PDB file of C-alpha atoms in Angstrom:
ATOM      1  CA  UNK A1217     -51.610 -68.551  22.206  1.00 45.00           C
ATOM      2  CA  UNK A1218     -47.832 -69.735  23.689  1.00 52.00           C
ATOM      3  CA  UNK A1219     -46.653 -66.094  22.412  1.00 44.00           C
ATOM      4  CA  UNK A1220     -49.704 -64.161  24.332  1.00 42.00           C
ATOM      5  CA  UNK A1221     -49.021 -66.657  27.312  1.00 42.00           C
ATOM      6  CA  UNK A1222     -45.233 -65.853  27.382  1.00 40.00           C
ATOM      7  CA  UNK A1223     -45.785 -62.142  26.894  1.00 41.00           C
ATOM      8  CA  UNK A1224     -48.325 -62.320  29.907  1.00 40.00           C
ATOM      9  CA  UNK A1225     -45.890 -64.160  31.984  1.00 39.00           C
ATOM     10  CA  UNK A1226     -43.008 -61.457  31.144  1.00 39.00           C
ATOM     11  CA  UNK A1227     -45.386 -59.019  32.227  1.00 45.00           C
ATOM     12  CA  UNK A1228     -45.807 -60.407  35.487  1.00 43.00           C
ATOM     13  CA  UNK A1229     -42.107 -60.622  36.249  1.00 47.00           C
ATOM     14  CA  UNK A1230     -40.960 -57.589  34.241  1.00 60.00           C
ATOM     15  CA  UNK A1231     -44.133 -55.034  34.463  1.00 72.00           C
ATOM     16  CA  UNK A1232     -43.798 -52.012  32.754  1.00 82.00           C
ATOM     17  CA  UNK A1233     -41.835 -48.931  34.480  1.00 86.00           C
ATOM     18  CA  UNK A1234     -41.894 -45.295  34.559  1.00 85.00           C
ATOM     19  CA  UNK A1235     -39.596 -44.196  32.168  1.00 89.00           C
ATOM     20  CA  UNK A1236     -38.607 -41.313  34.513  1.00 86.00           C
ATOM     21  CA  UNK A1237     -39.394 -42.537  38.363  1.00 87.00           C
ATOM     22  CA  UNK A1238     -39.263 -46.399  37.501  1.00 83.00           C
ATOM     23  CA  UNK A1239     -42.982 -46.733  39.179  1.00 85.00           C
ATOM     24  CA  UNK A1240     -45.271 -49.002  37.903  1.00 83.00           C
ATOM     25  CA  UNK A1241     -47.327 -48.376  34.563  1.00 76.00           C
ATOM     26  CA  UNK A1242     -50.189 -49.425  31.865  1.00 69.00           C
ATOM     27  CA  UNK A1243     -47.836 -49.889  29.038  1.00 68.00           C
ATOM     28  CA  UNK A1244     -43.742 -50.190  28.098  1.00 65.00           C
ATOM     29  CA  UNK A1245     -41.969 -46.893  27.502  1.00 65.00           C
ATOM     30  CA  UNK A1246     -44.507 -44.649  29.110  1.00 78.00           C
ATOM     31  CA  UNK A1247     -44.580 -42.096  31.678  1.00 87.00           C
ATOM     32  CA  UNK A1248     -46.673 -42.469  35.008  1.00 89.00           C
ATOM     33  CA  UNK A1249     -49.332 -39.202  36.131  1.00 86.00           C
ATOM     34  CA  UNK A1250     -46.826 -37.322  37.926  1.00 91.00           C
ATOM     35  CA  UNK A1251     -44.039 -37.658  35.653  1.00 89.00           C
ATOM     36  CA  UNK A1252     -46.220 -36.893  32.457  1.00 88.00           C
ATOM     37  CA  UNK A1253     -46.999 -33.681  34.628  1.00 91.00           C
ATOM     38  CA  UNK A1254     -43.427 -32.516  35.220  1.00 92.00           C
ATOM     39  CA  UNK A1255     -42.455 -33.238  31.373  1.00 90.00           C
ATOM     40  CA  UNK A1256     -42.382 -29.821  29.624  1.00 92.00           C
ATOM     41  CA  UNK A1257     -43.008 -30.903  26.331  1.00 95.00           C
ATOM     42  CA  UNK A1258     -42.736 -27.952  23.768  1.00 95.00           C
ATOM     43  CA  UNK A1259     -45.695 -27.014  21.783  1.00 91.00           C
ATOM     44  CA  UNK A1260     -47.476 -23.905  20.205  1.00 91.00           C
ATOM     45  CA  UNK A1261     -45.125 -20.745  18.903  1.00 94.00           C
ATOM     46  CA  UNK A1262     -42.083 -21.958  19.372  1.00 95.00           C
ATOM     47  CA  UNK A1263     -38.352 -20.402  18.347  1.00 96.00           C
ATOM     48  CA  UNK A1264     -37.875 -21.208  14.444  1.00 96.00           C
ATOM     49  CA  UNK A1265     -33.967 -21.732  14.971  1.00 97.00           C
ATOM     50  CA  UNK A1266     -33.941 -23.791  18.503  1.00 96.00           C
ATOM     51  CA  UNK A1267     -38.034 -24.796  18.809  1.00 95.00           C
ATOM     52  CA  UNK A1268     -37.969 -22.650  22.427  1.00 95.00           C
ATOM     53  CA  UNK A1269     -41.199 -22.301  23.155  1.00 94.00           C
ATOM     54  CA  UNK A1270     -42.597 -18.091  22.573  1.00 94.00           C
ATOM     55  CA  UNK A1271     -45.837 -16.568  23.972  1.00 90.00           C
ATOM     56  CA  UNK A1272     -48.634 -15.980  21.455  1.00 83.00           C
ATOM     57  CA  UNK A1273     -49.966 -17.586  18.653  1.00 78.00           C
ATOM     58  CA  UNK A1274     -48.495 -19.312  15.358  1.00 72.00           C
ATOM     59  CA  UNK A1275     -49.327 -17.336  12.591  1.00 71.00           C
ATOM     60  CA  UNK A1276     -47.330 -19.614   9.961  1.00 71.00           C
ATOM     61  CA  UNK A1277     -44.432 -16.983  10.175  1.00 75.00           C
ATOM     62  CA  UNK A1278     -40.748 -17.866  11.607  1.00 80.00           C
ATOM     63  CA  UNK A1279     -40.368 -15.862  14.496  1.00 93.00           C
ATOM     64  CA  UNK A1280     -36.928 -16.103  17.133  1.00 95.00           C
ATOM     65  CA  UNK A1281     -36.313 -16.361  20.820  1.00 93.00           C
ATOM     66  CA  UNK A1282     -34.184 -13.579  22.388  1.00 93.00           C
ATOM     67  CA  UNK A1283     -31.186 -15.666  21.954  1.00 92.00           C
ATOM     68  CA  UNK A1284     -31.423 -16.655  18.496  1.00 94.00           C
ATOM     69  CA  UNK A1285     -31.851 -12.836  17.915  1.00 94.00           C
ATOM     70  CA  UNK A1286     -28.593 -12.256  19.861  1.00 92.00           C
ATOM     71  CA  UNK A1287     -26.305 -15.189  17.819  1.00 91.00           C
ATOM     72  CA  UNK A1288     -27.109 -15.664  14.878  1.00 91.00           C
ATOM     73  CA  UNK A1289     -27.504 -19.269  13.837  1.00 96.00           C
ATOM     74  CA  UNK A1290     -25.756 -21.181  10.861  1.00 97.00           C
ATOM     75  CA  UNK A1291     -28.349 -23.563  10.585  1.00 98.00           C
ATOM     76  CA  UNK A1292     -31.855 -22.703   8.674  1.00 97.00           C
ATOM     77  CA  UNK A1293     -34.138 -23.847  11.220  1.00 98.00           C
ATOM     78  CA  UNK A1294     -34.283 -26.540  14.541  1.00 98.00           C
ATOM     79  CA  UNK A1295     -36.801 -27.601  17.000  1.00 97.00           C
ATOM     80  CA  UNK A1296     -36.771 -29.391  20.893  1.00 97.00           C
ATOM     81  CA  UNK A1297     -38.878 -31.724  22.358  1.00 97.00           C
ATOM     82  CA  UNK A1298     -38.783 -31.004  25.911  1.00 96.00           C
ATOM     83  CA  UNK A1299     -37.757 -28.620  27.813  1.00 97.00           C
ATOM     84  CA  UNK A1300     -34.641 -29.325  30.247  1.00 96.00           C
ATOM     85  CA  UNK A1301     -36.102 -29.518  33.738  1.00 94.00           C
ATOM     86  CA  UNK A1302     -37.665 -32.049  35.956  1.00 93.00           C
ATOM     87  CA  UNK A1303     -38.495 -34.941  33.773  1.00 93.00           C
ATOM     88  CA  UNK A1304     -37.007 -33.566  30.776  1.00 93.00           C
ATOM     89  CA  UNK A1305     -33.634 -33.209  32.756  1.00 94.00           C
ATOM     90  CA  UNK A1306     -33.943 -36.827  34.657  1.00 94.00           C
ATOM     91  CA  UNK A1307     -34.939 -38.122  31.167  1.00 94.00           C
ATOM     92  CA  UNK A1308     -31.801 -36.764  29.326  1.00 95.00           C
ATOM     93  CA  UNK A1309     -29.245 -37.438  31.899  1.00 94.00           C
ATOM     94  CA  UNK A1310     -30.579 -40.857  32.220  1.00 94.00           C
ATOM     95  CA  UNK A1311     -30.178 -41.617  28.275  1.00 94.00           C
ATOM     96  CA  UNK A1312     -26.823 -39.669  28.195  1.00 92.00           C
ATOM     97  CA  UNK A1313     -24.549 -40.596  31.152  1.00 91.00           C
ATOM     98  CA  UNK A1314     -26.878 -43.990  32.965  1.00 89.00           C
ATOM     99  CA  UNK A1315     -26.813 -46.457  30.264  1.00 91.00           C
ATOM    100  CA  UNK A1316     -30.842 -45.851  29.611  1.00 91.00           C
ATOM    101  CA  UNK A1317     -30.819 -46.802  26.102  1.00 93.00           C
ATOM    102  CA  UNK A1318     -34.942 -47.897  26.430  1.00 91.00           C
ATOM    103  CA  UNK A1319     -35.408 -43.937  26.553  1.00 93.00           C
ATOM    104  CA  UNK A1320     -34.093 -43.723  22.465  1.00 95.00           C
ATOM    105  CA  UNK A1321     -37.024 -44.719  21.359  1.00 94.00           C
ATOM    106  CA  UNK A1322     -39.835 -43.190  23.271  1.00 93.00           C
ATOM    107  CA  UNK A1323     -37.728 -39.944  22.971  1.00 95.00           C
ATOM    108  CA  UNK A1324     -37.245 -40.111  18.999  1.00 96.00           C
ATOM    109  CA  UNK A1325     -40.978 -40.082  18.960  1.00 95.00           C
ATOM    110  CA  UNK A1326     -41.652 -37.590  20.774  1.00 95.00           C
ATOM    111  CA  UNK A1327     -39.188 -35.775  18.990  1.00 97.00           C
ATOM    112  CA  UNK A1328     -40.354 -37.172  15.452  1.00 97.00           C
ATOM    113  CA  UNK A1329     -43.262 -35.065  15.878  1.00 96.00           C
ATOM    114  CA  UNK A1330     -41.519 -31.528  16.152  1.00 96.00           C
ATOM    115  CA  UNK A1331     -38.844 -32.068  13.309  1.00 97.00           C
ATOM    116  CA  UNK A1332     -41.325 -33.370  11.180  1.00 96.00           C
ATOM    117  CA  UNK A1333     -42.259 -30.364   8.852  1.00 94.00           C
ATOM    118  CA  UNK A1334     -38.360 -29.778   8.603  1.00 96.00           C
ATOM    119  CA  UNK A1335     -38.008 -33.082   6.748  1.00 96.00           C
ATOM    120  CA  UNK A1336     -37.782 -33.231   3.262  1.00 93.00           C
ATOM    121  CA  UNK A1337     -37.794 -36.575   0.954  1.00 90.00           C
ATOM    122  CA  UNK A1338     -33.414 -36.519   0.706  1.00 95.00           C
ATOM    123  CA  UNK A1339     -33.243 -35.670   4.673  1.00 98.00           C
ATOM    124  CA  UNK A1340     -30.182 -37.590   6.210  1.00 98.00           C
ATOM    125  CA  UNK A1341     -30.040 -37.556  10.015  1.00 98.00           C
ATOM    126  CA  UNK A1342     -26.594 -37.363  11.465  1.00 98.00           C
ATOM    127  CA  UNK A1343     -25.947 -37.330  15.004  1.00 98.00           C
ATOM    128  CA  UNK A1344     -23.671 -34.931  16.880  1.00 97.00           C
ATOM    129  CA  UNK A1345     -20.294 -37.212  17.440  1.00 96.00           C
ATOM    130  CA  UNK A1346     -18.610 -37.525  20.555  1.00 93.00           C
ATOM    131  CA  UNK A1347     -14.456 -37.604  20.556  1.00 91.00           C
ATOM    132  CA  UNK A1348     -13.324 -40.998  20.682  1.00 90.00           C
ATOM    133  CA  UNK A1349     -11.851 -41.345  24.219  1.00 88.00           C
ATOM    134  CA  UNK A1350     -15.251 -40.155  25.804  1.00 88.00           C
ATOM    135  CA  UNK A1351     -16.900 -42.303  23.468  1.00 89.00           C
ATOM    136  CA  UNK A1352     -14.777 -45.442  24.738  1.00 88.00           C
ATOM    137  CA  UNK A1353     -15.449 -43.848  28.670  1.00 89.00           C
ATOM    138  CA  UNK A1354     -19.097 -43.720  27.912  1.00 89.00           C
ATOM    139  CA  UNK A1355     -18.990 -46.981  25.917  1.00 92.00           C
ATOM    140  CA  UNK A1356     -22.006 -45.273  23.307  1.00 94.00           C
ATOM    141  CA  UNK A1357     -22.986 -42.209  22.022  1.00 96.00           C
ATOM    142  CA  UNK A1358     -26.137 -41.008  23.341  1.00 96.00           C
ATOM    143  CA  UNK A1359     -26.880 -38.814  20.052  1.00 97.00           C
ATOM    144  CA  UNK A1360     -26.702 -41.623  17.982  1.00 97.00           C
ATOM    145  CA  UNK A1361     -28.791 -43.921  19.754  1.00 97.00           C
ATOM    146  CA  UNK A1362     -31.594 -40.916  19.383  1.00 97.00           C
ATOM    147  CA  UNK A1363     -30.793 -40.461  15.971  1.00 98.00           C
ATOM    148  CA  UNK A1364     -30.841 -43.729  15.015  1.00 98.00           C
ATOM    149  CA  UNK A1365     -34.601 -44.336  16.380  1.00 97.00           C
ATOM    150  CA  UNK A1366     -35.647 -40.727  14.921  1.00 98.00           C
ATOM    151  CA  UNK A1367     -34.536 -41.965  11.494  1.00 98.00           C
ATOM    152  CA  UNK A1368     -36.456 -44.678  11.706  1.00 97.00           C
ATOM    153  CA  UNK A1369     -39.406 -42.780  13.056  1.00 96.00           C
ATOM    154  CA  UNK A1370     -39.226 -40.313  10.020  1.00 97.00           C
ATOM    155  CA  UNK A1371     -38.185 -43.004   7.297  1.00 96.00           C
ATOM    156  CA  UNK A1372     -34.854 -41.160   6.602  1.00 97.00           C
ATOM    157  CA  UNK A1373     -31.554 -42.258   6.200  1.00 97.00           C
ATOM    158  CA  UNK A1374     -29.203 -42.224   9.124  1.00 98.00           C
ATOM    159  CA  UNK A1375     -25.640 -41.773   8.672  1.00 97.00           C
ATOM    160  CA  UNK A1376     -23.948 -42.220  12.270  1.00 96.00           C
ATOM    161  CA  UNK A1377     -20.132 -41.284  11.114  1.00 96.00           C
ATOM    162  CA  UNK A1378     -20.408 -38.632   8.563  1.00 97.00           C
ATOM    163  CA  UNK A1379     -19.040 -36.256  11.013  1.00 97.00           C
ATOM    164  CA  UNK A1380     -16.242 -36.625  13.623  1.00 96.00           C
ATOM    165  CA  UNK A1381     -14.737 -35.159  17.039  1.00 94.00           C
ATOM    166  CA  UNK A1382     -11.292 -34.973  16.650  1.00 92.00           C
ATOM    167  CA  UNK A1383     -10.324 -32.739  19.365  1.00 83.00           C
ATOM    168  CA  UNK A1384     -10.701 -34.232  22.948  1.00 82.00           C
ATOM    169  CA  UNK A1385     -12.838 -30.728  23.850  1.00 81.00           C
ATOM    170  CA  UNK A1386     -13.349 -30.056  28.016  1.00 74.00           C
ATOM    171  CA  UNK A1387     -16.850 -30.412  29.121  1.00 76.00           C
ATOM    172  CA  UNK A1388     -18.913 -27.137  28.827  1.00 75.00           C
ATOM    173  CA  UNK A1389     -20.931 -27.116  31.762  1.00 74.00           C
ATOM    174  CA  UNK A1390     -20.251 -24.120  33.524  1.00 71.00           C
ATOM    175  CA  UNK A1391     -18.691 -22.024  30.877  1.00 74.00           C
ATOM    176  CA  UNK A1392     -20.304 -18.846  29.519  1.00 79.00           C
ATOM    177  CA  UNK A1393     -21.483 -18.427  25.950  1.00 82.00           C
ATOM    178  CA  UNK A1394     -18.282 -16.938  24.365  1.00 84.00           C
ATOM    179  CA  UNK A1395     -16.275 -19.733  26.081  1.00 83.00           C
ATOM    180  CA  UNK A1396     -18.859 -22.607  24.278  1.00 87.00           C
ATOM    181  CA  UNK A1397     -18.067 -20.992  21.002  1.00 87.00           C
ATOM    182  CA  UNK A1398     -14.451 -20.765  21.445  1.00 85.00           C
ATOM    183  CA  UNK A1399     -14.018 -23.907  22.924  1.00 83.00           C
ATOM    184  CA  UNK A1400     -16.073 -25.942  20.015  1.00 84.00           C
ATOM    185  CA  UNK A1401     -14.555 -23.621  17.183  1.00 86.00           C
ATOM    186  CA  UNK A1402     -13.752 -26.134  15.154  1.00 87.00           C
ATOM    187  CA  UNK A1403     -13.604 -28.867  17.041  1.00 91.00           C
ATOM    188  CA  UNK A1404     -15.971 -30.737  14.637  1.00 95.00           C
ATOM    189  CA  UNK A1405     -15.262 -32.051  11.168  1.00 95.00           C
ATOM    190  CA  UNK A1406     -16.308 -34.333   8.123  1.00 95.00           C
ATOM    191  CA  UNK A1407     -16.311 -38.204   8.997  1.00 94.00           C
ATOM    192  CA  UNK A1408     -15.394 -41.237   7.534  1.00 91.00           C
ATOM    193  CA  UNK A1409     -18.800 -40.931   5.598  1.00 94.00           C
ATOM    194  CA  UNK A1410     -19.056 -37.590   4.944  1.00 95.00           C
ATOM    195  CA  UNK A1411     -19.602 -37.702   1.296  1.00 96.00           C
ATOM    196  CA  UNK A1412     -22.668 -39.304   2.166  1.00 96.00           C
ATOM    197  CA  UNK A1413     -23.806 -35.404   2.771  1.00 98.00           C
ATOM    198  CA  UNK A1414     -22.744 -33.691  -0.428  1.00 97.00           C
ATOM    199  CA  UNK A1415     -25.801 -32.397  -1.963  1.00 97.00           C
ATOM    200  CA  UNK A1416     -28.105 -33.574   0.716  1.00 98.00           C
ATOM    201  CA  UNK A1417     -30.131 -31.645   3.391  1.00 98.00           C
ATOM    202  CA  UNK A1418     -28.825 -32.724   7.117  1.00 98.00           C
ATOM    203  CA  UNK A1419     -30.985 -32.963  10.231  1.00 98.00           C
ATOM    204  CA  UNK A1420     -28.418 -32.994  12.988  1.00 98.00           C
ATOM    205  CA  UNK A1421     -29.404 -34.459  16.464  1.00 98.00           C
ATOM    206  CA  UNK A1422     -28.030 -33.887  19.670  1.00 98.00           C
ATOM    207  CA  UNK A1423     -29.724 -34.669  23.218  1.00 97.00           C
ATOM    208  CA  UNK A1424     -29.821 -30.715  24.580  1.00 96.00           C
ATOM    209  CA  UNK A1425     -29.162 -27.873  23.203  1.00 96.00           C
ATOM    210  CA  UNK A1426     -27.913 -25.070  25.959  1.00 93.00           C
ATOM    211  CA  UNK A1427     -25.799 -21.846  23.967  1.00 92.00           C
ATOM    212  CA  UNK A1428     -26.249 -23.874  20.306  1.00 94.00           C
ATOM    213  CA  UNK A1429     -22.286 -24.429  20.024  1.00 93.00           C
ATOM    214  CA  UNK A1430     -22.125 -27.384  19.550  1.00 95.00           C
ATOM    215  CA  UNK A1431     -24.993 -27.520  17.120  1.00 97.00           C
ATOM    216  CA  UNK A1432     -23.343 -24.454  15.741  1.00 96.00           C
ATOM    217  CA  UNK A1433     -19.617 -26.517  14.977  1.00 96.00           C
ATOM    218  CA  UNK A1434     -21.248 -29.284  13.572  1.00 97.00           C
ATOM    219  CA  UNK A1435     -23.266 -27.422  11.102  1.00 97.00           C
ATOM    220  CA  UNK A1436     -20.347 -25.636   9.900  1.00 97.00           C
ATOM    221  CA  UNK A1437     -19.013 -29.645   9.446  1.00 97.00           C
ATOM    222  CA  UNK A1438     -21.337 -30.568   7.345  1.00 98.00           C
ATOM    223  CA  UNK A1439     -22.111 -27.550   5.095  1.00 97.00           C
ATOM    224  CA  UNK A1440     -18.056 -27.587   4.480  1.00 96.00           C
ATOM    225  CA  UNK A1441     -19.124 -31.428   3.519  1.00 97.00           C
ATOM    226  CA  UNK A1442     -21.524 -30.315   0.561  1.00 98.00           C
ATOM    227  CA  UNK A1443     -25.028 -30.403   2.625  1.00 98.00           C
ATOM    228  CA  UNK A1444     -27.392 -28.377   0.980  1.00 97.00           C
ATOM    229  CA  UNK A1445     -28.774 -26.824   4.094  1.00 97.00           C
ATOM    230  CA  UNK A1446     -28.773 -28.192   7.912  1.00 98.00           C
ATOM    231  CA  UNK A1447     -31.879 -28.409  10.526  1.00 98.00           C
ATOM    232  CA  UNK A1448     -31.664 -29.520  14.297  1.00 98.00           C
ATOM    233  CA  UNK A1449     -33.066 -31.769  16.634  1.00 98.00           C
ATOM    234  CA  UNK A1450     -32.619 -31.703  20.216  1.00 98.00           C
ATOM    235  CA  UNK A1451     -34.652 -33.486  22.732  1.00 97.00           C
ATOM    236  CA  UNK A1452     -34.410 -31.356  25.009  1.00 97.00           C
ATOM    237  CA  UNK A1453     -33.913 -27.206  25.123  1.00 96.00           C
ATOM    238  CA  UNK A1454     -32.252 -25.654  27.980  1.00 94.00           C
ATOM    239  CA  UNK A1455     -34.473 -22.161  28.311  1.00 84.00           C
ATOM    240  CA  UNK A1456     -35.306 -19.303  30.948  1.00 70.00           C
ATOM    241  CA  UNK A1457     -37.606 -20.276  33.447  1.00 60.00           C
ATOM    242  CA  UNK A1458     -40.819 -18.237  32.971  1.00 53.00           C
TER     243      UNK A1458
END
């Protein structure tokens, strides 16, 4: 009875927000009628190597986007949440550069449910890293905190330093393709746990994926630490408007 009362009388002071507009709503980390609208969540056909979403019908075959076509990927196969715009965008922005750490855990289950047939029993999730000096800027790593709840969505082991950033890379918004692959070439190595990875398959995790560079670099990371093979997670998937 005190612990219902007490929950009742948080409720009153702190009701439950909006994870993307802050407005008022029925339950904690949920999304209010309009925002639920503007969320692109990915579902059907979707891109086997970056989980875009395709026109037509799943037919239990791995089919690519136009992109994935064009560069071919290192990893075996990856899927997206959301797609980045409107909510999606305000969601990952929020959880990435405005301290909105209650969006992990919503987001890792939302995400949970489009890795999960990539998951196998020995899966450990690893988290893109960030170089240390943005990391102390940014005081977290956004990829971790998603990782971290996805792990524990899928029962899987996380392992948040088996790879590393070494090189203080320039932010990539704005470059080209070519440019993203140069720039991350790598930039991306083992960790102070990589071991951990040797003979394991990897699901790395990373909050969007825009040219797959990144994603690219840190694949080549951890098959050159002894994973068996490497899937990807992104929340969100930056894609061609329609």
């Amino acid at each position: 009875m005190r612990a219902a009362a007490l929950q009742t009388a948080i409720r009153l002071i702190y009701p439950p927000r909006c994870l993307g507009c802050g407005g008022l709503v029925d339950s904690d980390f949920g999304l209010c009628g309009p925002c639920w609208r503007d969320t692109s969540f990915i579902s059907g056909l979707v891109c086997d190597a970056c989980g875009s979403p395709l026109p037509g019908e799943a037919d239990g075959h791995g089919v690519l986007c136009d992109d994935c076509l064009l560069v071919p990927r290192p990893w075996r196969a990856g899927r997206a949440a959301l797609l980045y715009r409107a909510t999606g965008r305000r969601l990952v922005l929020g959880l990435k550069h405005g301290d909105r750490h209650d969006i992990a855990v919503p987001a890792a289950g939302w995400l949970a449910r489009a890795v999960s047939p990539l998951i196998r029993p020995d899966t450990v999730v690893v988290p893109v890293p960030l170089n240390r000096w943005r990391l102390l800027r940014r005081r977290y790593n956004q990829s971790a905190l998603l990782a971290t709840a996805l792990a524990r969505r899928l029962a899987c082991t996380v392992v948040s330093d088996a790879l590393a950033r070494p090189v203080a890379t320039p932010v990539l918004d704005g470059l080209g393709r070519e440019d993203r692959f140069a720039t991350l070439a790598g930039a991306i190595t083992a960790g102070p746990r990589g071991t951990l990875l040797a003979g394991r398959p990897v699901l790395l995790v990373d909050d969007v994926m825009t040219s797959g560079a990144t994603f690219a670099a840190a694949t080549e990371a951890a098959h050159d630490a002894g994973a068996t093979e490497v899937c990807i997670a992104a929340l969100a998937r930056v894609a061609k408007e329609p």
